[in-house]
Amino acid sequence: MSALTSSIPHFDHDELIHSHPVPTLLIDKGAVVLFVNAAAEQMCNMSRSAMIGRVVYDVIDMDRSYRQRMSDAATSALFAHRAEISVGGRKAIFVDMQMVPYGQSGHRILALIPAQSDAELMGGAIGRSGRAAGGAASMLAHEIKNPLAGIKGAAQLLARKTDASGERFTTLICAEVDRIATLIDQMEHFSRGQPIACAPINLYQPIHQAMETARARQFTGVRFAEDFDPSLPLVHGNHDAMVQILLNLVTNGCEALGGRDDGVVRLATAYRHGLSIDNGDGRGRIALPIEVSVSDNGPGVPADIRGDLFDPFVTTKREGRGLGLALVAKLARDMGGTVQHLRDGEWTRFRVHLPVAQEGAAV
């Protein structure tokens, strides 16, 4: 616990604030964030450790009048109906903002309740998109699996007549066909709300398969670089889902480079201490120390879509459908992990964070 929170009774803010189903923050009399709950982390797309110690309106963009009242120690209470805020560079949203005093030290609880009309609109959109996704998944499954079976059969025939160098590619074709068929099955399960099957996996197996597939596409002018930590433990995940995540991210990186001569796509793995997330599934906070990152030195994501990057149908590609990164986020979430985007100097980075496989789990 940081020095900022050492003076706050542990049982109070843990039981009262953390259990709130709406985004809730504890701030001091200078508007510095002392504690946030899981709902606030999800809303801001930012970890608790990254928010604590910062002034609240440096984390959540809001009108100047609200900033002034929150930074005024004499203001202990505040209510604003349909206040406009934005977080993480995303589009503005409307909330009912409530601030009430907490304890004897000038601390205050700040709750950000989604405005009712926005909540109703969101619920309707989710319901319609869910029904549409279910119907689309069922139709696509039949239409795609038939030609996939033909592709695999042709590859198996070619494998009997080719040499060792060609056999590597026919084997890759068969593996990719199987993976795509499995992915279709998973999307059908998704439309029915069934969870993805996870088990302990060696992360470098899906990395190797994704890189083999990407190299086979022969992107012009792209150089692949690797920076791997060989000591990583087994990961709690799904092999095919990891291949799909990495292949989507690597392909996006290659396409973003646009054929430039000095283009680099870099894959890296690392063990990161301290990162955790509460997915709201009742298990509490889960550590996500395993990081897989895919970076490129292309022009980066346009600023106007960064906040919606993982939403369906958001894309800058002329022929794109805007589903790749939405699928990446879904698959990472299904494995108990998360994915983040950031611009770091000349590099665009996508970082996937995953949990470690539990000891004693079957491999």
Coordinates of C-alpha atoms in Angstrom, one line a residue:
M1 CA 0.0 0.0 0.0
S2 CA 1.4 3.5 -0.9
A3 CA 2.0 6.2 1.6
L4 CA -1.0 8.1 0.2
T5 CA -3.3 5.3 1.4
S6 CA -1.6 4.3 4.6
S7 CA -3.8 6.7 6.7
I8 CA -7.0 5.2 5.4
P9 CA -8.7 2.4 7.4
H10 CA -8.1 -0.8 5.3
F11 CA -11.5 -2.4 5.9
D12 CA -13.4 0.8 5.1
H13 CA -12.3 1.5 1.6
D14 CA -11.9 -2.2 0.6
E15 CA -15.4 -3.1 1.6
L16 CA -17.2 0.1 0.8
I17 CA -15.6 1.3 -2.4
H18 CA -14.3 -1.9 -4.0
S19 CA -17.8 -3.5 -3.8
H20 CA -19.5 -0.6 -5.6
P21 CA -20.8 -1.8 -9.0
V22 CA -20.3 1.7 -10.5
P23 CA -16.9 3.4 -11.1
T24 CA -15.9 4.8 -7.8
L25 CA -12.8 6.7 -6.6
L26 CA -11.5 7.9 -3.3
I27 CA -9.9 11.3 -3.5
D28 CA -8.3 13.5 -0.9
K29 CA -9.0 17.2 -0.2
G30 CA -6.6 18.2 -3.1
A31 CA -8.4 15.9 -5.6
V32 CA -5.5 13.3 -5.6
V33 CA -6.7 9.8 -6.2
L34 CA -6.2 7.5 -3.2
F35 CA -8.1 4.4 -4.2
V36 CA -10.2 3.2 -7.1
N37 CA -12.4 0.2 -7.6
A38 CA -12.5 -2.4 -10.4
A39 CA -15.3 -0.6 -12.2
A40 CA -13.3 2.6 -12.4
E41 CA -10.3 0.7 -13.7
Q42 CA -12.4 -0.7 -16.5
M43 CA -14.0 2.6 -17.4
C44 CA -10.6 4.4 -17.5
N45 CA -8.8 1.4 -19.1
M46 CA -6.0 2.0 -16.6
S47 CA -4.7 0.0 -13.7
R48 CA -5.2 1.1 -10.1
S49 CA -1.5 1.6 -9.6
A50 CA -1.3 4.0 -12.6
M51 CA -4.2 6.1 -11.2
I52 CA -3.3 6.3 -7.6
G53 CA -1.3 9.4 -6.7
R54 CA -2.5 11.5 -9.7
V55 CA -5.0 14.4 -9.6
V56 CA -8.4 13.0 -10.6
Y57 CA -8.9 15.3 -13.5
D58 CA -5.5 14.3 -15.0
V59 CA -7.0 10.8 -15.2
I60 CA -10.6 11.8 -16.2
D61 CA -11.1 14.8 -18.4
M62 CA -14.0 17.0 -17.2
D63 CA -15.3 20.5 -17.3
R64 CA -13.2 23.2 -15.6
S65 CA -15.9 24.0 -13.1
Y66 CA -15.9 20.5 -11.7
R67 CA -12.1 20.6 -11.5
Q68 CA -12.2 23.8 -9.5
R69 CA -14.7 22.4 -7.0
M70 CA -12.9 19.1 -6.6
S71 CA -9.6 20.9 -5.9
D72 CA -11.2 23.2 -3.4
A73 CA -10.8 21.6 0.1
A74 CA -13.9 23.4 1.3
T75 CA -16.1 21.6 -1.2
S76 CA -17.1 18.3 0.3
A77 CA -20.1 17.5 -1.9
L78 CA -21.0 17.7 -5.5
F79 CA -23.8 16.5 -7.8
A80 CA -23.9 16.9 -11.5
H81 CA -26.6 15.4 -13.8
R82 CA -25.3 14.2 -17.2
A83 CA -21.8 15.6 -16.8
E84 CA -19.7 15.2 -19.9
I85 CA -16.4 13.4 -19.3
S86 CA -13.8 11.5 -21.3
V87 CA -11.2 8.9 -20.3
G88 CA -8.2 7.5 -22.1
G89 CA -8.7 9.7 -25.2
R90 CA -12.1 8.1 -25.9
K91 CA -15.2 9.8 -27.0
A92 CA -17.1 11.8 -24.4
I93 CA -19.6 10.0 -22.3
F94 CA -22.3 11.4 -19.9
V95 CA -22.5 10.4 -16.2
D96 CA -24.3 11.5 -13.1
M97 CA -21.4 12.7 -11.0
Q98 CA -21.7 12.4 -7.2
M99 CA -19.1 13.4 -4.7
V100 CA -19.7 13.0 -0.9
P101 CA -17.5 13.4 2.1
Y102 CA -15.7 10.4 3.6
G103 CA -14.2 10.2 7.1
Q104 CA -12.6 13.1 9.1
S105 CA -9.6 13.8 6.9
G106 CA -11.2 15.7 4.1
H107 CA -11.4 12.7 1.9
R108 CA -14.3 12.3 -0.6
I109 CA -15.9 9.5 -2.5
L110 CA -16.5 10.2 -6.2
A111 CA -19.0 8.0 -8.1
L112 CA -19.5 8.2 -11.9
I113 CA -22.9 6.7 -12.7
P114 CA -23.6 6.2 -16.4
A115 CA -26.5 8.4 -17.4
Q116 CA -29.7 6.4 -17.8
S117 CA -30.4 7.3 -21.4
D118 CA -26.8 6.2 -22.4
A119 CA -27.1 3.0 -20.4
E120 CA -30.4 2.2 -22.2
L121 CA -28.9 2.9 -25.6
M122 CA -25.9 0.8 -24.9
G123 CA -28.0 -2.1 -23.7
G124 CA -30.2 -2.0 -26.8
A125 CA -27.1 -1.9 -29.1
I126 CA -25.6 -4.9 -27.3
G127 CA -28.8 -6.9 -27.6
R128 CA -29.1 -6.2 -31.3
S129 CA -25.5 -6.9 -32.1
G130 CA -25.5 -10.1 -30.0
R131 CA -28.5 -11.5 -32.0
A132 CA -26.9 -10.4 -35.3
A133 CA -23.6 -12.0 -34.4
G134 CA -25.3 -15.3 -33.5
G135 CA -27.0 -15.5 -36.9
A136 CA -23.9 -14.4 -38.8
A137 CA -21.7 -17.0 -37.0
S138 CA -24.1 -19.8 -38.0
M139 CA -24.3 -18.8 -41.6
L140 CA -20.5 -18.2 -42.0
A141 CA -19.6 -21.5 -40.4
H142 CA -21.3 -23.5 -43.1
E143 CA -20.1 -21.3 -46.0
I144 CA -16.4 -21.3 -44.9
K145 CA -15.9 -24.8 -43.6
N146 CA -16.7 -26.4 -47.0
P147 CA -13.9 -24.7 -49.0
L148 CA -11.5 -25.1 -46.1
A149 CA -11.9 -28.9 -46.3
G150 CA -11.1 -28.6 -50.0
I151 CA -8.0 -26.6 -49.3
K152 CA -6.7 -29.0 -46.8
G153 CA -7.4 -32.0 -49.1
A154 CA -5.4 -30.3 -51.9
A155 CA -2.5 -29.5 -49.6
Q156 CA -2.4 -33.1 -48.4
L157 CA -2.2 -34.3 -52.0
L158 CA 0.6 -31.9 -52.8
A159 CA 2.5 -33.1 -49.8
R160 CA 2.8 -36.6 -51.4
K161 CA 4.5 -35.1 -54.5
T162 CA 6.8 -32.4 -53.0
D163 CA 10.3 -32.4 -51.6
A164 CA 11.2 -31.6 -48.0
S165 CA 11.3 -27.8 -48.6
G166 CA 7.8 -27.8 -50.1
E167 CA 6.5 -30.1 -47.4
R168 CA 7.1 -27.4 -44.8
F169 CA 4.5 -25.2 -46.6
T170 CA 1.9 -27.9 -47.1
T171 CA 2.2 -28.7 -43.4
L172 CA 1.7 -25.0 -42.6
I173 CA -1.4 -24.9 -44.9
C174 CA -3.0 -27.8 -43.1
A175 CA -2.2 -26.3 -39.7
E176 CA -3.7 -23.0 -40.7
V177 CA -6.8 -24.7 -42.1
D178 CA -7.3 -26.6 -38.8
R179 CA -6.8 -23.4 -36.8
I180 CA -9.3 -21.4 -38.9
A181 CA -11.9 -24.2 -38.6
T182 CA -11.3 -24.3 -34.8
L183 CA -11.7 -20.5 -34.7
I184 CA -15.0 -20.7 -36.5
D185 CA -16.2 -23.2 -33.9
Q186 CA -15.1 -20.8 -31.2
M187 CA -17.0 -18.0 -32.8
E188 CA -20.1 -20.2 -32.9
H189 CA -19.6 -20.9 -29.2
F190 CA -19.1 -17.1 -28.6
S191 CA -22.6 -16.5 -30.2
R192 CA -23.9 -18.9 -27.6
G193 CA -22.0 -17.4 -24.7
Q194 CA -19.8 -20.4 -24.1
P195 CA -16.3 -19.8 -22.6
I196 CA -13.0 -20.6 -24.5
A197 CA -11.2 -23.7 -23.3
C198 CA -7.9 -22.8 -21.6
A199 CA -5.0 -24.9 -20.4
P200 CA -1.3 -24.5 -19.7
I201 CA 0.6 -23.7 -22.9
N202 CA 4.1 -23.0 -24.0
L203 CA 3.8 -19.4 -25.4
Y204 CA 6.6 -20.0 -27.9
Q205 CA 4.6 -22.6 -29.8
P206 CA 1.8 -20.2 -31.0
I207 CA 4.5 -17.5 -31.5
H208 CA 6.4 -19.8 -33.8
Q209 CA 3.3 -20.8 -35.8
A210 CA 2.1 -17.2 -36.2
M211 CA 5.6 -16.0 -37.3
E212 CA 5.8 -18.9 -39.9
T213 CA 2.5 -17.9 -41.3
A214 CA 3.4 -14.2 -41.4
R215 CA 6.8 -14.9 -43.1
A216 CA 5.0 -17.0 -45.7
R217 CA 3.0 -14.0 -46.8
Q218 CA 6.3 -12.3 -47.8
F219 CA 5.5 -8.7 -46.8
T220 CA 7.7 -6.4 -48.9
G221 CA 10.5 -4.6 -47.1
V222 CA 9.5 -5.9 -43.6
R223 CA 12.2 -7.2 -41.3
F224 CA 11.2 -9.2 -38.3
A225 CA 13.0 -8.8 -35.0
E226 CA 12.7 -10.9 -31.8
D227 CA 13.5 -10.2 -28.2
F228 CA 12.3 -13.2 -26.1
D229 CA 12.7 -14.1 -22.5
P230 CA 13.6 -17.8 -22.5
S231 CA 12.7 -18.3 -18.9
L232 CA 8.9 -17.6 -19.1
P233 CA 6.7 -20.1 -17.3
L234 CA 3.7 -21.8 -18.9
V235 CA 0.8 -19.5 -19.7
H236 CA -2.9 -20.1 -18.9
G237 CA -4.3 -19.7 -22.4
N238 CA -5.5 -21.3 -25.7
H239 CA -3.0 -22.2 -28.4
D240 CA -5.3 -21.4 -31.4
A241 CA -6.5 -18.2 -29.8
M242 CA -2.9 -17.0 -29.2
V243 CA -2.0 -17.8 -32.8
Q244 CA -5.0 -15.7 -34.0
I245 CA -4.1 -12.8 -31.7
L246 CA -0.4 -12.7 -32.7
L247 CA -1.2 -13.2 -36.4
N248 CA -3.7 -10.3 -36.4
L249 CA -1.2 -8.0 -34.6
V250 CA 1.8 -9.0 -36.8
T251 CA -0.2 -8.6 -40.0
N252 CA -1.5 -5.2 -38.9
G253 CA 2.1 -4.1 -38.1
C254 CA 3.3 -5.3 -41.5
E255 CA 0.4 -3.6 -43.4
A256 CA 1.0 -0.4 -41.4
L257 CA 4.6 -0.2 -42.7
G258 CA 3.2 0.2 -46.2
G259 CA 6.3 -1.4 -47.9
R260 CA 8.8 1.1 -46.5
D261 CA 12.4 -0.1 -46.8
D262 CA 13.3 0.3 -43.1
G263 CA 10.2 -1.3 -41.7
V264 CA 10.5 -3.5 -38.6
V265 CA 8.0 -5.6 -36.8
R266 CA 9.3 -6.7 -33.4
L267 CA 8.0 -9.5 -31.2
A268 CA 9.0 -9.5 -27.6
T269 CA 8.1 -11.4 -24.4
A270 CA 8.8 -10.4 -20.8
Y271 CA 7.8 -11.1 -17.2
R272 CA 6.2 -8.0 -15.7
H273 CA 5.6 -7.8 -11.9
G274 CA 2.7 -5.8 -10.5
L275 CA 0.1 -5.9 -13.2
S276 CA -3.3 -7.4 -12.3
I277 CA -6.9 -7.0 -13.3
D278 CA -10.4 -7.8 -12.0
N279 CA -12.5 -9.2 -14.8
G280 CA -15.7 -9.1 -12.7
D281 CA -16.0 -12.9 -12.7
G282 CA -15.9 -13.3 -8.9
R283 CA -12.3 -14.4 -8.7
G284 CA -11.0 -11.1 -7.6
R285 CA -7.8 -9.6 -8.9
I286 CA -5.8 -11.9 -11.2
A287 CA -2.0 -11.3 -11.8
L288 CA -1.1 -10.9 -15.4
P289 CA 2.7 -11.0 -15.4
I290 CA 3.3 -12.5 -18.9
E291 CA 3.6 -9.9 -21.6
V292 CA 3.8 -10.5 -25.3
S293 CA 4.2 -7.4 -27.4
V294 CA 4.1 -6.7 -31.1
S295 CA 5.6 -3.4 -32.2
D296 CA 6.2 -1.6 -35.5
N297 CA 8.0 1.6 -36.6
G298 CA 5.2 2.7 -38.9
P299 CA 3.2 5.9 -38.7
G300 CA 1.0 4.8 -35.8
V301 CA -2.8 4.8 -35.2
P302 CA -4.6 8.1 -36.0
A303 CA -5.4 10.0 -32.9
D304 CA -9.1 10.2 -33.6
I305 CA -9.7 6.5 -33.4
R306 CA -7.3 5.5 -30.6
G307 CA -10.0 5.5 -28.0
D308 CA -12.2 3.2 -30.0
L309 CA -9.4 1.0 -31.5
F310 CA -10.7 -2.3 -30.0
D311 CA -14.4 -1.7 -31.0
P312 CA -15.9 -3.6 -33.9
F313 CA -15.9 -1.9 -37.4
V314 CA -13.3 0.7 -36.4
T315 CA -10.5 0.7 -39.1
T316 CA -8.4 2.9 -41.3
K317 CA -7.9 0.3 -44.0
R318 CA -9.7 0.9 -47.3
E319 CA -10.7 -2.8 -47.6
G320 CA -10.8 -3.5 -43.9
R321 CA -13.8 -4.6 -41.8
G322 CA -12.6 -3.4 -38.4
L323 CA -13.0 -6.8 -36.8
G324 CA -9.3 -7.8 -36.3
L325 CA -8.5 -5.9 -33.1
A326 CA -12.0 -6.4 -31.7
L327 CA -11.3 -10.2 -32.0
V328 CA -7.9 -9.7 -30.4
A329 CA -9.4 -8.0 -27.4
K330 CA -12.2 -10.6 -27.1
L331 CA -9.8 -13.6 -27.2
A332 CA -7.4 -12.0 -24.8
R333 CA -10.3 -11.3 -22.4
D334 CA -11.5 -14.9 -22.8
M335 CA -8.2 -16.2 -21.6
G336 CA -8.3 -14.0 -18.5
G337 CA -5.9 -11.4 -20.0
T338 CA -6.0 -8.0 -21.6
V339 CA -4.5 -6.1 -24.5
Q340 CA -3.2 -2.5 -24.6
H341 CA -2.2 -0.1 -27.3
L342 CA 0.4 2.7 -26.9
R343 CA 2.6 4.9 -29.0
D344 CA 6.2 4.9 -27.6
G345 CA 8.4 7.3 -29.5
E346 CA 8.6 6.0 -33.1
W347 CA 7.1 2.6 -32.1
T348 CA 3.4 1.5 -32.1
R349 CA 3.1 -1.2 -29.5
F350 CA 0.3 -3.7 -28.7
R351 CA 0.9 -5.5 -25.4
V352 CA -1.0 -8.7 -24.5
H353 CA -0.9 -9.5 -20.8
L354 CA -1.8 -13.0 -19.6
P355 CA -1.9 -15.1 -16.4
V356 CA 0.6 -17.8 -15.5
A357 CA -0.7 -21.4 -15.6
Q358 CA -1.5 -22.7 -12.1
E359 CA 0.9 -25.2 -10.6
G360 CA -0.2 -28.7 -10.9
A361 CA -2.5 -28.0 -13.9
A362 CA -2.5 -30.6 -16.6
V363 CA -0.5 -29.8 -19.7

